[in-house]
Short mmCIF file of C-alpha atoms and ligand atoms in Angstrom, two decimals:
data_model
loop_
_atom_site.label_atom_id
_atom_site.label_comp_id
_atom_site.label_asym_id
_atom_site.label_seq_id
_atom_site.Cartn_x
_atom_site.Cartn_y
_atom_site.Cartn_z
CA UNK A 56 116.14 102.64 116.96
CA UNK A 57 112.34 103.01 116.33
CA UNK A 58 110.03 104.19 119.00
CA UNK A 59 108.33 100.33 119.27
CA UNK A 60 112.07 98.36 119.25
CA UNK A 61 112.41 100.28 122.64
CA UNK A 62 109.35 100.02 124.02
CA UNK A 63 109.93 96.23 123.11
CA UNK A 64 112.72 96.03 125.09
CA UNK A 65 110.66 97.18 128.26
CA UNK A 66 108.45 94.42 127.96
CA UNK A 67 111.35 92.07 128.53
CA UNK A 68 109.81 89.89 131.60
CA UNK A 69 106.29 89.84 130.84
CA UNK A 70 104.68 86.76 130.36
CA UNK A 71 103.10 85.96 126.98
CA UNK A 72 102.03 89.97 125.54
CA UNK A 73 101.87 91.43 122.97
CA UNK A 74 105.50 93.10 123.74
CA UNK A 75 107.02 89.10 124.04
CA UNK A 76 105.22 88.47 120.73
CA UNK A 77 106.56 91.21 118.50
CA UNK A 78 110.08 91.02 120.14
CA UNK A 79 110.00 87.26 118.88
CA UNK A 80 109.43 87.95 115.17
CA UNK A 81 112.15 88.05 112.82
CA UNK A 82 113.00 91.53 111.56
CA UNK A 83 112.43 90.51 108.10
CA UNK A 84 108.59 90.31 109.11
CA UNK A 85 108.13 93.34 110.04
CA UNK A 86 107.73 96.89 108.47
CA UNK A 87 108.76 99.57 109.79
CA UNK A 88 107.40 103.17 108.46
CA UNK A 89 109.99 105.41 110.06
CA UNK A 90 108.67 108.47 109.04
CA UNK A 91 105.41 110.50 110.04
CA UNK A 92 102.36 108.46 108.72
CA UNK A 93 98.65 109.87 108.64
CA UNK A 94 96.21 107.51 110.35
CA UNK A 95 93.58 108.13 108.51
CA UNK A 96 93.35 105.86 105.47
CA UNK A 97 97.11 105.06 104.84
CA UNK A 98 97.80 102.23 107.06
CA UNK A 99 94.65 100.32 105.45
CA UNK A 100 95.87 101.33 101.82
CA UNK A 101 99.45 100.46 102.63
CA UNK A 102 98.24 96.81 104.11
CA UNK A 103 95.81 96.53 100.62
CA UNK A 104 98.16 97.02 98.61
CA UNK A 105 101.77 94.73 100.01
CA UNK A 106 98.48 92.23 99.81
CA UNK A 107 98.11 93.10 95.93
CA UNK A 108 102.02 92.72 95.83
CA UNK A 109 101.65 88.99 97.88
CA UNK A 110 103.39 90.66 100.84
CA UNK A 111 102.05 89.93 104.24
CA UNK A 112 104.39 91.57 107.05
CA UNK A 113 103.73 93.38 110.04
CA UNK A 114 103.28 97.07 109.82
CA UNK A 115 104.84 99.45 112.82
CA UNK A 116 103.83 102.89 112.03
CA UNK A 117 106.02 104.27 114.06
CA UNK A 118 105.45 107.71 114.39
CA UNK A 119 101.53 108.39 113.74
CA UNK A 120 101.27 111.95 113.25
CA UNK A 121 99.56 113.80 115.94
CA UNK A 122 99.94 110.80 118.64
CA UNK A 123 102.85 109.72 120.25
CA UNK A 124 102.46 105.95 120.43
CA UNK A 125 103.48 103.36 117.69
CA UNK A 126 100.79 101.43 115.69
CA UNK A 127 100.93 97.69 114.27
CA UNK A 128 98.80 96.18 112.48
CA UNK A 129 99.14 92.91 109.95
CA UNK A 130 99.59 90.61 112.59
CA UNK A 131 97.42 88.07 111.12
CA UNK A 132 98.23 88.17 107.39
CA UNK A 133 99.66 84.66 107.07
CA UNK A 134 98.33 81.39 108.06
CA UNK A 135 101.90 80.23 108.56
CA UNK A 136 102.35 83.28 111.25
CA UNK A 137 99.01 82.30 112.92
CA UNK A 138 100.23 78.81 113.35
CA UNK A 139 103.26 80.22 115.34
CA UNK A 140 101.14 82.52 117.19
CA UNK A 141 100.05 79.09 119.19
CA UNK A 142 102.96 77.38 119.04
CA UNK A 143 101.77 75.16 115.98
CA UNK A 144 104.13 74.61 112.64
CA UNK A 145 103.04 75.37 109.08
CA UNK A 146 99.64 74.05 108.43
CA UNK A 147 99.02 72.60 112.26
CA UNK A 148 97.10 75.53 113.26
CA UNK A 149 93.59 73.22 113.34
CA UNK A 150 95.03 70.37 116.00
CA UNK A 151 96.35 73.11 118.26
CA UNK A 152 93.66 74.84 118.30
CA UNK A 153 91.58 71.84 119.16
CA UNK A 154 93.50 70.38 121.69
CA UNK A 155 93.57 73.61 123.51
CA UNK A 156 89.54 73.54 122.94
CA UNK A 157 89.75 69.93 125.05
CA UNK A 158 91.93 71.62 127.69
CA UNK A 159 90.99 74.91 128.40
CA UNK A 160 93.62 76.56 131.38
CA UNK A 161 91.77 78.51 134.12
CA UNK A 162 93.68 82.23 134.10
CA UNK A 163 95.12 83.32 137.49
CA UNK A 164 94.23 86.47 138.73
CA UNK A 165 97.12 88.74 140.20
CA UNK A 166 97.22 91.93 142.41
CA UNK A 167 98.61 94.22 139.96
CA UNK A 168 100.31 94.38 136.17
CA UNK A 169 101.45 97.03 133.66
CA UNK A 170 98.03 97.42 132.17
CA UNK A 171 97.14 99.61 135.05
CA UNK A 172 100.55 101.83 135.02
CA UNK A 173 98.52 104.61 134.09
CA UNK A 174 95.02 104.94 135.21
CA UNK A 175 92.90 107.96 133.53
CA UNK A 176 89.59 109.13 134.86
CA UNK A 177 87.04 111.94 134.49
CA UNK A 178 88.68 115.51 132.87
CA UNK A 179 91.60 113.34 132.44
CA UNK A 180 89.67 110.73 129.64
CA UNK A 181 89.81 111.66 126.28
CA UNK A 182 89.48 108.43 123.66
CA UNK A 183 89.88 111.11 121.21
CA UNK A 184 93.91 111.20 121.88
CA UNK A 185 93.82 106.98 121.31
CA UNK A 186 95.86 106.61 117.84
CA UNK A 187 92.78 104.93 116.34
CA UNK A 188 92.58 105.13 112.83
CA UNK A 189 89.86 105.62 110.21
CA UNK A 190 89.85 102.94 107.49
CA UNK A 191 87.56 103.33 104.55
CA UNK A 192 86.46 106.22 102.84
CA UNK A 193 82.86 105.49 103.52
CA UNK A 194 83.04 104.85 107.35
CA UNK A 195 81.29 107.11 109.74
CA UNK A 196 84.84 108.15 111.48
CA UNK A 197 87.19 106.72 113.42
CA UNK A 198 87.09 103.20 114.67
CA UNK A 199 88.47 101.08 116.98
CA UNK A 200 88.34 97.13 115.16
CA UNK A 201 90.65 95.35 116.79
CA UNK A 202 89.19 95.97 120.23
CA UNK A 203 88.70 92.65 122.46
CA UNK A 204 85.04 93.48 124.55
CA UNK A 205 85.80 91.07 127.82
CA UNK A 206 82.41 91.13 129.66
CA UNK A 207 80.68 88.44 132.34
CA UNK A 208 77.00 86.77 131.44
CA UNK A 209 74.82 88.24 133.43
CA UNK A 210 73.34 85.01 134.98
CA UNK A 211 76.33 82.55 134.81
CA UNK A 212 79.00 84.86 135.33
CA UNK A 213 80.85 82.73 132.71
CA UNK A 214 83.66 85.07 130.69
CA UNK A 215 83.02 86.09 126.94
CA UNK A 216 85.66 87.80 124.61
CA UNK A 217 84.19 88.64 121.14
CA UNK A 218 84.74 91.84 118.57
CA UNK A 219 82.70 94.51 118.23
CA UNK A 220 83.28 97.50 115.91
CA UNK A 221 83.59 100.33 117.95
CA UNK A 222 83.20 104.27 116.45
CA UNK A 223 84.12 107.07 118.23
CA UNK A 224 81.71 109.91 118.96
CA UNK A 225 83.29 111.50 122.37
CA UNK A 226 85.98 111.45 124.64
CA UNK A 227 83.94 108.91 126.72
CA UNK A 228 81.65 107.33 123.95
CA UNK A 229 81.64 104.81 121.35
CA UNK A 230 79.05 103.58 118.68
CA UNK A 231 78.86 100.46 118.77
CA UNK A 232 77.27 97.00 116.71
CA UNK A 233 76.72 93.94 117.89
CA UNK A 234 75.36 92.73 115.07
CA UNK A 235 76.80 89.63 114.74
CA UNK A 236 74.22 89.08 117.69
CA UNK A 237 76.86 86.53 119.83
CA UNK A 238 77.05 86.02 123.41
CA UNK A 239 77.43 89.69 124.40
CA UNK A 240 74.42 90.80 122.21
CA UNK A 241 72.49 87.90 124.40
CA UNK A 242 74.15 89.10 127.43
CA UNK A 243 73.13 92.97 126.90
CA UNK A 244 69.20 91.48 126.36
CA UNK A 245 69.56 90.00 129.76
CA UNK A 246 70.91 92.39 131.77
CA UNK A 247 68.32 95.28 129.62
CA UNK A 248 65.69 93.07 130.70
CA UNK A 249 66.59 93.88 134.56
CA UNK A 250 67.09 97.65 133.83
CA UNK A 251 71.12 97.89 133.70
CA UNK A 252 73.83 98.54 131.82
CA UNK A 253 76.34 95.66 130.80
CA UNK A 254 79.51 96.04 132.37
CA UNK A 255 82.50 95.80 129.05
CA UNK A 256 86.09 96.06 129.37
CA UNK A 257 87.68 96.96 125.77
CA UNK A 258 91.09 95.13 125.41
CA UNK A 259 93.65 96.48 123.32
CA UNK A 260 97.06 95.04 122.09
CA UNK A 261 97.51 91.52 123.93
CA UNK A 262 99.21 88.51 122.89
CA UNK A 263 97.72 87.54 119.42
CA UNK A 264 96.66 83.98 121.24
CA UNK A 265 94.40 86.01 123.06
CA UNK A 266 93.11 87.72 120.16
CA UNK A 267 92.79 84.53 117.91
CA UNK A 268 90.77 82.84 121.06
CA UNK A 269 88.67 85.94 121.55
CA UNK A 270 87.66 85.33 117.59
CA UNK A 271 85.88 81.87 118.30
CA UNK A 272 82.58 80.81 118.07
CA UNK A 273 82.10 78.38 120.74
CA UNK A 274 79.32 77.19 123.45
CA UNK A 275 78.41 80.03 125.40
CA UNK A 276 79.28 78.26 128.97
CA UNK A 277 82.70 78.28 127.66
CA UNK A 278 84.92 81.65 128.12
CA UNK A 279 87.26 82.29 125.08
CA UNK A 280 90.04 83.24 127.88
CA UNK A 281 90.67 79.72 129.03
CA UNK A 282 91.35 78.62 125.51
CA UNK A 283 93.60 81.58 125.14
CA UNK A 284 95.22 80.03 128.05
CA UNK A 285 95.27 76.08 126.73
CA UNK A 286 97.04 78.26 123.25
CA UNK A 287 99.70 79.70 125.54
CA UNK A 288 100.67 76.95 127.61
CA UNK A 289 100.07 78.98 130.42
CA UNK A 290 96.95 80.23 132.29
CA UNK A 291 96.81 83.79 131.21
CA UNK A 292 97.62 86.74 134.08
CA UNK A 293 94.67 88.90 134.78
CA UNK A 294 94.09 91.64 137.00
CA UNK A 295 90.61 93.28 138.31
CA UNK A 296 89.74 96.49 136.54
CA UNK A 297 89.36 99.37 138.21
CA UNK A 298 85.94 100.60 137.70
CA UNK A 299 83.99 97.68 137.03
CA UNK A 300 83.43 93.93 138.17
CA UNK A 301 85.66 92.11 134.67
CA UNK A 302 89.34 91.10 134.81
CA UNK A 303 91.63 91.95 132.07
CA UNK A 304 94.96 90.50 130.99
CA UNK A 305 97.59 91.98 133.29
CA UNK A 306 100.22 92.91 130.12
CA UNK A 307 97.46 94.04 127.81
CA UNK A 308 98.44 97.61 126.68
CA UNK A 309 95.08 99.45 127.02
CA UNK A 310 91.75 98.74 128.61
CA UNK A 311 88.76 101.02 128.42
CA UNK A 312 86.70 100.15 130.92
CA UNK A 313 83.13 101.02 130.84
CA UNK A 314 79.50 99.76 130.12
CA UNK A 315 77.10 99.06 127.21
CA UNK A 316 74.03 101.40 128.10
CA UNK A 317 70.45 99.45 128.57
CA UNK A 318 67.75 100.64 126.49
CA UNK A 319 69.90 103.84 124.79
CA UNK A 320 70.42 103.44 120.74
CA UNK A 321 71.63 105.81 118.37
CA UNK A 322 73.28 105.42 114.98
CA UNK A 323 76.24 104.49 114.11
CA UNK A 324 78.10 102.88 110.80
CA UNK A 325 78.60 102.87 107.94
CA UNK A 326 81.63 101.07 108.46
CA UNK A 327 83.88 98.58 105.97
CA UNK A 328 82.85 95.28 106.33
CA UNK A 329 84.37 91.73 105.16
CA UNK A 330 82.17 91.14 102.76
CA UNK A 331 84.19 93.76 101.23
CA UNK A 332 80.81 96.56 101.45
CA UNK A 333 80.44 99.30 103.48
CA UNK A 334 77.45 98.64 105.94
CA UNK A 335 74.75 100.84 107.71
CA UNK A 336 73.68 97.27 109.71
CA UNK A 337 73.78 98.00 112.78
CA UNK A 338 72.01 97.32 116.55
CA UNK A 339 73.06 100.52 117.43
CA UNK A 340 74.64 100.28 121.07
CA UNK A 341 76.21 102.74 122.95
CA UNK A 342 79.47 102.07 125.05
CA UNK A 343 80.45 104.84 127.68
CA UNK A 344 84.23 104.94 129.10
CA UNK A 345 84.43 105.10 132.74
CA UNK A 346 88.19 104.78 132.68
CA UNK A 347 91.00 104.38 130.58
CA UNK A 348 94.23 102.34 131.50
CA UNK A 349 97.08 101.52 129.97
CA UNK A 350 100.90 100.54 130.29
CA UNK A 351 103.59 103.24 130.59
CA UNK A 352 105.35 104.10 126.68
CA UNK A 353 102.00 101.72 125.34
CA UNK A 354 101.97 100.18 121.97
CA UNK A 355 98.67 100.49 119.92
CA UNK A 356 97.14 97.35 118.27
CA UNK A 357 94.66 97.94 115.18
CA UNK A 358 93.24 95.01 112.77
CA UNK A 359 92.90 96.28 109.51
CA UNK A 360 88.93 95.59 109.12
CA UNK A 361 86.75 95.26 105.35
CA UNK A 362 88.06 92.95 103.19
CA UNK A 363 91.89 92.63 104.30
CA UNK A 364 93.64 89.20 104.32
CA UNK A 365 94.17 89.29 108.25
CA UNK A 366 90.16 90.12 109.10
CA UNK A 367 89.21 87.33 107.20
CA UNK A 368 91.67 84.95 108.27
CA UNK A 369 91.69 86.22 111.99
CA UNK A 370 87.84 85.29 111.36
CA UNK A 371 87.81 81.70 110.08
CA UNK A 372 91.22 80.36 111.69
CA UNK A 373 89.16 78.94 114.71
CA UNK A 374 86.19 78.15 112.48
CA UNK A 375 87.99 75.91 109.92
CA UNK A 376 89.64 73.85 112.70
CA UNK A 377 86.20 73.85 114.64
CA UNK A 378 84.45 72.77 111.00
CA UNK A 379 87.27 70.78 109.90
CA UNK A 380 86.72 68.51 113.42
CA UNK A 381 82.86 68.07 113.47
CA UNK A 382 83.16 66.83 109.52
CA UNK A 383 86.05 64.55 109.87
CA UNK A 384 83.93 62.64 112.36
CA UNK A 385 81.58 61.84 109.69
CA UNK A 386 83.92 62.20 106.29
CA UNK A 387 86.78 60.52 107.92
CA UNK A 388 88.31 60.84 104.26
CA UNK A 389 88.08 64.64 104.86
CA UNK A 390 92.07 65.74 104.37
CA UNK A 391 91.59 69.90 104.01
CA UNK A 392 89.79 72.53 104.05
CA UNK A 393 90.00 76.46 103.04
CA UNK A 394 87.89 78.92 103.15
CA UNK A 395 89.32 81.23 100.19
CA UNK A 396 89.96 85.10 100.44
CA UNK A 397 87.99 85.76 96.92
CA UNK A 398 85.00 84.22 98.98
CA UNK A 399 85.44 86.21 101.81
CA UNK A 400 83.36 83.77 104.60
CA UNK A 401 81.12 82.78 102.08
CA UNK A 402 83.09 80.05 99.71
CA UNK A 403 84.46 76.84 101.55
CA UNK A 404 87.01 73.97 99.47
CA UNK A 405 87.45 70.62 100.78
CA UNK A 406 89.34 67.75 99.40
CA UNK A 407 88.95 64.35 100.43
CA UNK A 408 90.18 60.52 100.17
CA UNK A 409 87.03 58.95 98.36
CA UNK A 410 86.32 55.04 99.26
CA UNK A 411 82.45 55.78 98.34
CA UNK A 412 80.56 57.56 95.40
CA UNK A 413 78.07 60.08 97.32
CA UNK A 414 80.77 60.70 100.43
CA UNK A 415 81.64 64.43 98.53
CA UNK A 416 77.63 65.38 98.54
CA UNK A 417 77.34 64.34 102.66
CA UNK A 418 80.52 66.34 103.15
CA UNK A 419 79.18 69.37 101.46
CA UNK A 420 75.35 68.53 102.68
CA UNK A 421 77.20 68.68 106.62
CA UNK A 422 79.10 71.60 106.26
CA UNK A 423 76.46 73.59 104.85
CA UNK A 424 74.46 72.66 108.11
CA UNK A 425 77.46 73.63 110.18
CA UNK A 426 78.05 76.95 108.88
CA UNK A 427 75.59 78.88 107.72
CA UNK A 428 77.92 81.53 106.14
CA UNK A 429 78.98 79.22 103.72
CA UNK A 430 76.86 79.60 100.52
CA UNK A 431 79.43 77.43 98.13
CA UNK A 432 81.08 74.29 98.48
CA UNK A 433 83.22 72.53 96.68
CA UNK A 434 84.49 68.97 96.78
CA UNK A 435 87.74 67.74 95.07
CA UNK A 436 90.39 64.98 95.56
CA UNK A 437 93.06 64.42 97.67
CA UNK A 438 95.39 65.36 94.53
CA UNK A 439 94.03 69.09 94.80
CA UNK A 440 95.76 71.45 96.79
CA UNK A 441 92.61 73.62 98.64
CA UNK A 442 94.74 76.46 99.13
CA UNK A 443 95.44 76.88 95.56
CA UNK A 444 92.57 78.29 93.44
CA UNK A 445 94.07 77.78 89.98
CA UNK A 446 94.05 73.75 91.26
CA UNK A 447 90.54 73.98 92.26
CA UNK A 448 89.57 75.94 89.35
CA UNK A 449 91.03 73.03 87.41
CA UNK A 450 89.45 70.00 88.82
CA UNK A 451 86.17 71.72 88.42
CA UNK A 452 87.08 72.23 84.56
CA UNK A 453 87.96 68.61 84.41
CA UNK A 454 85.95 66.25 86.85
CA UNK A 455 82.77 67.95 87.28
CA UNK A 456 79.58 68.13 85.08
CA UNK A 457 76.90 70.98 86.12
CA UNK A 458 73.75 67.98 85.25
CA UNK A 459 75.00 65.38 87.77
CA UNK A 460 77.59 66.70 89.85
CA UNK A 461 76.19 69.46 91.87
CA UNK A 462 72.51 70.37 94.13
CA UNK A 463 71.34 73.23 95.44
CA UNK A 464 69.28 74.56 98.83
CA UNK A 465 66.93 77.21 98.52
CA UNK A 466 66.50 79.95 100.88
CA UNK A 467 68.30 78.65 103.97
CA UNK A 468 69.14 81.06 106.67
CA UNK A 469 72.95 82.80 106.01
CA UNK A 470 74.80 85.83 106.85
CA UNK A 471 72.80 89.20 106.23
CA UNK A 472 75.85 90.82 105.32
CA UNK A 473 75.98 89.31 102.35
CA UNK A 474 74.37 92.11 100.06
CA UNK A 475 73.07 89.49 97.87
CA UNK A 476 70.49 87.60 100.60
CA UNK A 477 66.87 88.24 100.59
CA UNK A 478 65.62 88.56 104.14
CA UNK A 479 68.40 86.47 106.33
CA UNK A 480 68.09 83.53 103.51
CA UNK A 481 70.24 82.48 100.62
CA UNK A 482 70.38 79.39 98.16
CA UNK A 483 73.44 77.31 98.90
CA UNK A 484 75.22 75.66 95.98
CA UNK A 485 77.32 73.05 96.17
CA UNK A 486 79.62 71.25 93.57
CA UNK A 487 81.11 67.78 93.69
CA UNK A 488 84.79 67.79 91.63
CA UNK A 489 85.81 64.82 92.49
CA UNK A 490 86.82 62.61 89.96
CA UNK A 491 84.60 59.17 89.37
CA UNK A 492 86.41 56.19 91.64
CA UNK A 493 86.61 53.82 88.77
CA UNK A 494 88.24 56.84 86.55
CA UNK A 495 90.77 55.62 84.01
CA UNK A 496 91.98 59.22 83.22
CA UNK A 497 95.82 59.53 83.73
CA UNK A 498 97.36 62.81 85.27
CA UNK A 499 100.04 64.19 83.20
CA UNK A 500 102.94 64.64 85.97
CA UNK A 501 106.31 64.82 86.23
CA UNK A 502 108.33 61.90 88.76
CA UNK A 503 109.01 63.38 92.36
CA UNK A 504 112.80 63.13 91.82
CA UNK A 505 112.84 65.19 88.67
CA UNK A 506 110.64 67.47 90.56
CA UNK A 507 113.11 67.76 93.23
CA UNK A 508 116.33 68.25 90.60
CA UNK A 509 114.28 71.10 89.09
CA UNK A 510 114.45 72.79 92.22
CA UNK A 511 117.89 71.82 93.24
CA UNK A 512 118.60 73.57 89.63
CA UNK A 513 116.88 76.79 90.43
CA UNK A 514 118.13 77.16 93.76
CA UNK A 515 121.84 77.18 92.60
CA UNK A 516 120.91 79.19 89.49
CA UNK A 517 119.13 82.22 91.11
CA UNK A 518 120.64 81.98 94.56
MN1 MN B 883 81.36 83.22 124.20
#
């Protein structure tokens, strides 16, 4: 038996954890490394390269050497594995998601839960004996990514959950960038402004609902946790940390309770990004551990960061149903949309049921507007599959013409990560593939049934 199968089986009653969730998943999704694994590096090679090989399972490294306490990773490799994660089947990730959006579920808060089975303080601390690995040969050490910051606006008291790369530099210190300047960043102004620290809980190894909720971009009054809750189908359990005013989920598996300091900064990066760079960008925040808690026999959660198939798809999941809503209310031909891997966040594909020339261009002219990480677009028909690049490749070889079929934006504002922007600006291209309405062209195709033999005949023949 591996060291995580048992600790599985002691997370038996919780409600929805991140013990419930890896006890459901078939054994054929997971990998197991039995044997003594370095941290450093191997994990994020290992994931990199089943990736290469089109693999996508879950990785329990089992035995970390030099800690005692199992570490997984991979959770969110595969769309069709994020759409379970909610309760959604293949390809119904984006109505889940915004139903739950509609009906966000209040969480309840509870006396006491496993997360604070162990409770370590002062000479006790030490984030140093955390299995957190280093990634990239380029970062600055070791870093926690997959780290949920729970913290409280300082005016509303309204909830926020957001990720923020977090580097170790002392038993009760992190680096940190906040970079992507979010709620928390705003938060931290605020509460700077009146001379204090901002109060941060760091959240580690929860139900992956919580963690695809905490990944959302939404209206600041709204707290990610309640959606989290609307995902589950249950309000989530939370308990009151121990050393400062935030409540955590009571089944998480580690919390590191602490503060963001006012008015300190000191450096910290370079760490892998997903653009796919290594990146010195940072605000340069400092986080200081006031206590450490976590579950007895815990299980440690890490998100392979850079340019991995699960950062970028724990990254846009909520986006592309978010974007995919606010466009079909004006394309109501819209049918799909992917952001690619190759394009990291910066490449978006749409197909769409034409009834107009020009309805391609206001889809593309929208969702540049909506997202300004998006720096190509690219509109086919409804005879495209989005998720498959050859097929998109193609309909821009055949139904697209670089004179009339595309425009471009100069110099609106984008992601700074993107090593090729000039001062927060980039030029945003976008291509219409969509074949003319009154086109005569004929696809060559195969009939459905013979399509269906064929595979009848291969199934029998390799099976
Ligand atoms: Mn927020």
């Amino acid at each position: 038996m591996t060291e995580l199968a048992s600790r599985l089986a002691e997370g038996r009653d919780d409600g929805p954890s991140l013990r419930t969730y890896l006890a459901g998943v078939a054994a054929d999704e997971r990998l197991d490394l039995r044997e003594p694994t370095p941290l450093d590096h191997v994990p994020t090679a290992l994931v990199l390269e089943l990736e290469r090989r089109g693999r996508s399972p879950i990785v329990n490294v089992d035995r970390p050497e030099g800690f005692e306490v199992p570490v997984v990773s991979n959770l969110f490799a595969s769309r069709e594995r994020i759409a379970g994660m909610v309760g959604a089947p293949p390809g119904g990730f984006n109505d889940r998601w915004n139903q739950a959006v509609a009906n966000p579920e209040v969480p309840v808060v509870v006396d006491r839960g496993p997360v604070h089975d162990h409770i370590l303080r002062g000479r006790d601390l030490d984030a140093g004996t955390l299995p957190i690995s280093r990634h990239f040969m380029a970062d600055a050490g070791r870093y926690i990514g997959s780290g949920i910051l729970f913290c409280r606006d300082p005016d509303t008291g309204v909830g926020n959950l957001s990720y923020q790369r977090l580097q170790l530099k002392g038993p009760d210190r992190f680096g940190a960038s906040l970079h992507s300047r979010g709620h928390i960043w705003e938060h931290l102004q605020r509460a700077e402004a009146r001379g204090r620290n901002l109060e941060v809980a760091v959240v580690i190894g929860v139900h992956p609902a919580i963690n695809l909720a905490a990944a959302a971009k939404v209206s600041m009054d709204v707290d990610e946790l309640h959606i989290a809750g609307a995902l589950l189908g249950q309000p989530v359990e939370v308990v009151r940390c121990r050393t400062i005013d935030v409540q955590v989920p009571a089944h998480a598996e580690y919390v590191l309770e602490g503060e963001l300091l006012a008015d300190v900064r000191e450096d910290e990066g370079p760490y892998g990004e997903y653009t796919g760079y290594s990146t010195s960008r940072s605000t340069r925040n400092v986080f200081v551990v006031k206590a450490i808690t976590h579950r007895d026999r815990p299980i440690f959660h890490d998100i392979i960061p850079g340019y991995s198939a699960e950062h970028l798809l724990l990254g846009r999941a909520a986006k592309e149903a978010h974007v995919f809503l606010r466009l079909k209310e004006m394309v109501p031909g819209l049918r799909a949309i992917n952001y690619p891997k190759s394009g990291t966040h910066f490449h978006a594909y749409m197909s769409i049921e034409k009834s107009a020339e020009g309805q391609a261009r206001n889809a593309m002219l929208l969702l540049l507007g909506l997202d300004p990480y998006v720096k190509l677009a690219v509109t086919v028909d409804n005879d495209i599959d989005v998720f498959d690049e050859q097929q998109v490749l193609w309909a821009l070889a055949t139904r697209f013409q670089a004179d009339t079929d595309m425009f471009m934006v100069p110099e609106a504002l984008c992601n700074p990560l993107d090593p090729s922007s000039r001062d927060g600006k980039s030029a945003k291209l976008a291509l219409d593939a969509t074949a003319p309405l009154d086109s005569e062209d004929v696809r060559a195709v195969v009939p459905d049934d013979a399509v269906e033999q064929a595979r009848q005949i291969l199934s029998e023949v390799t099976s």
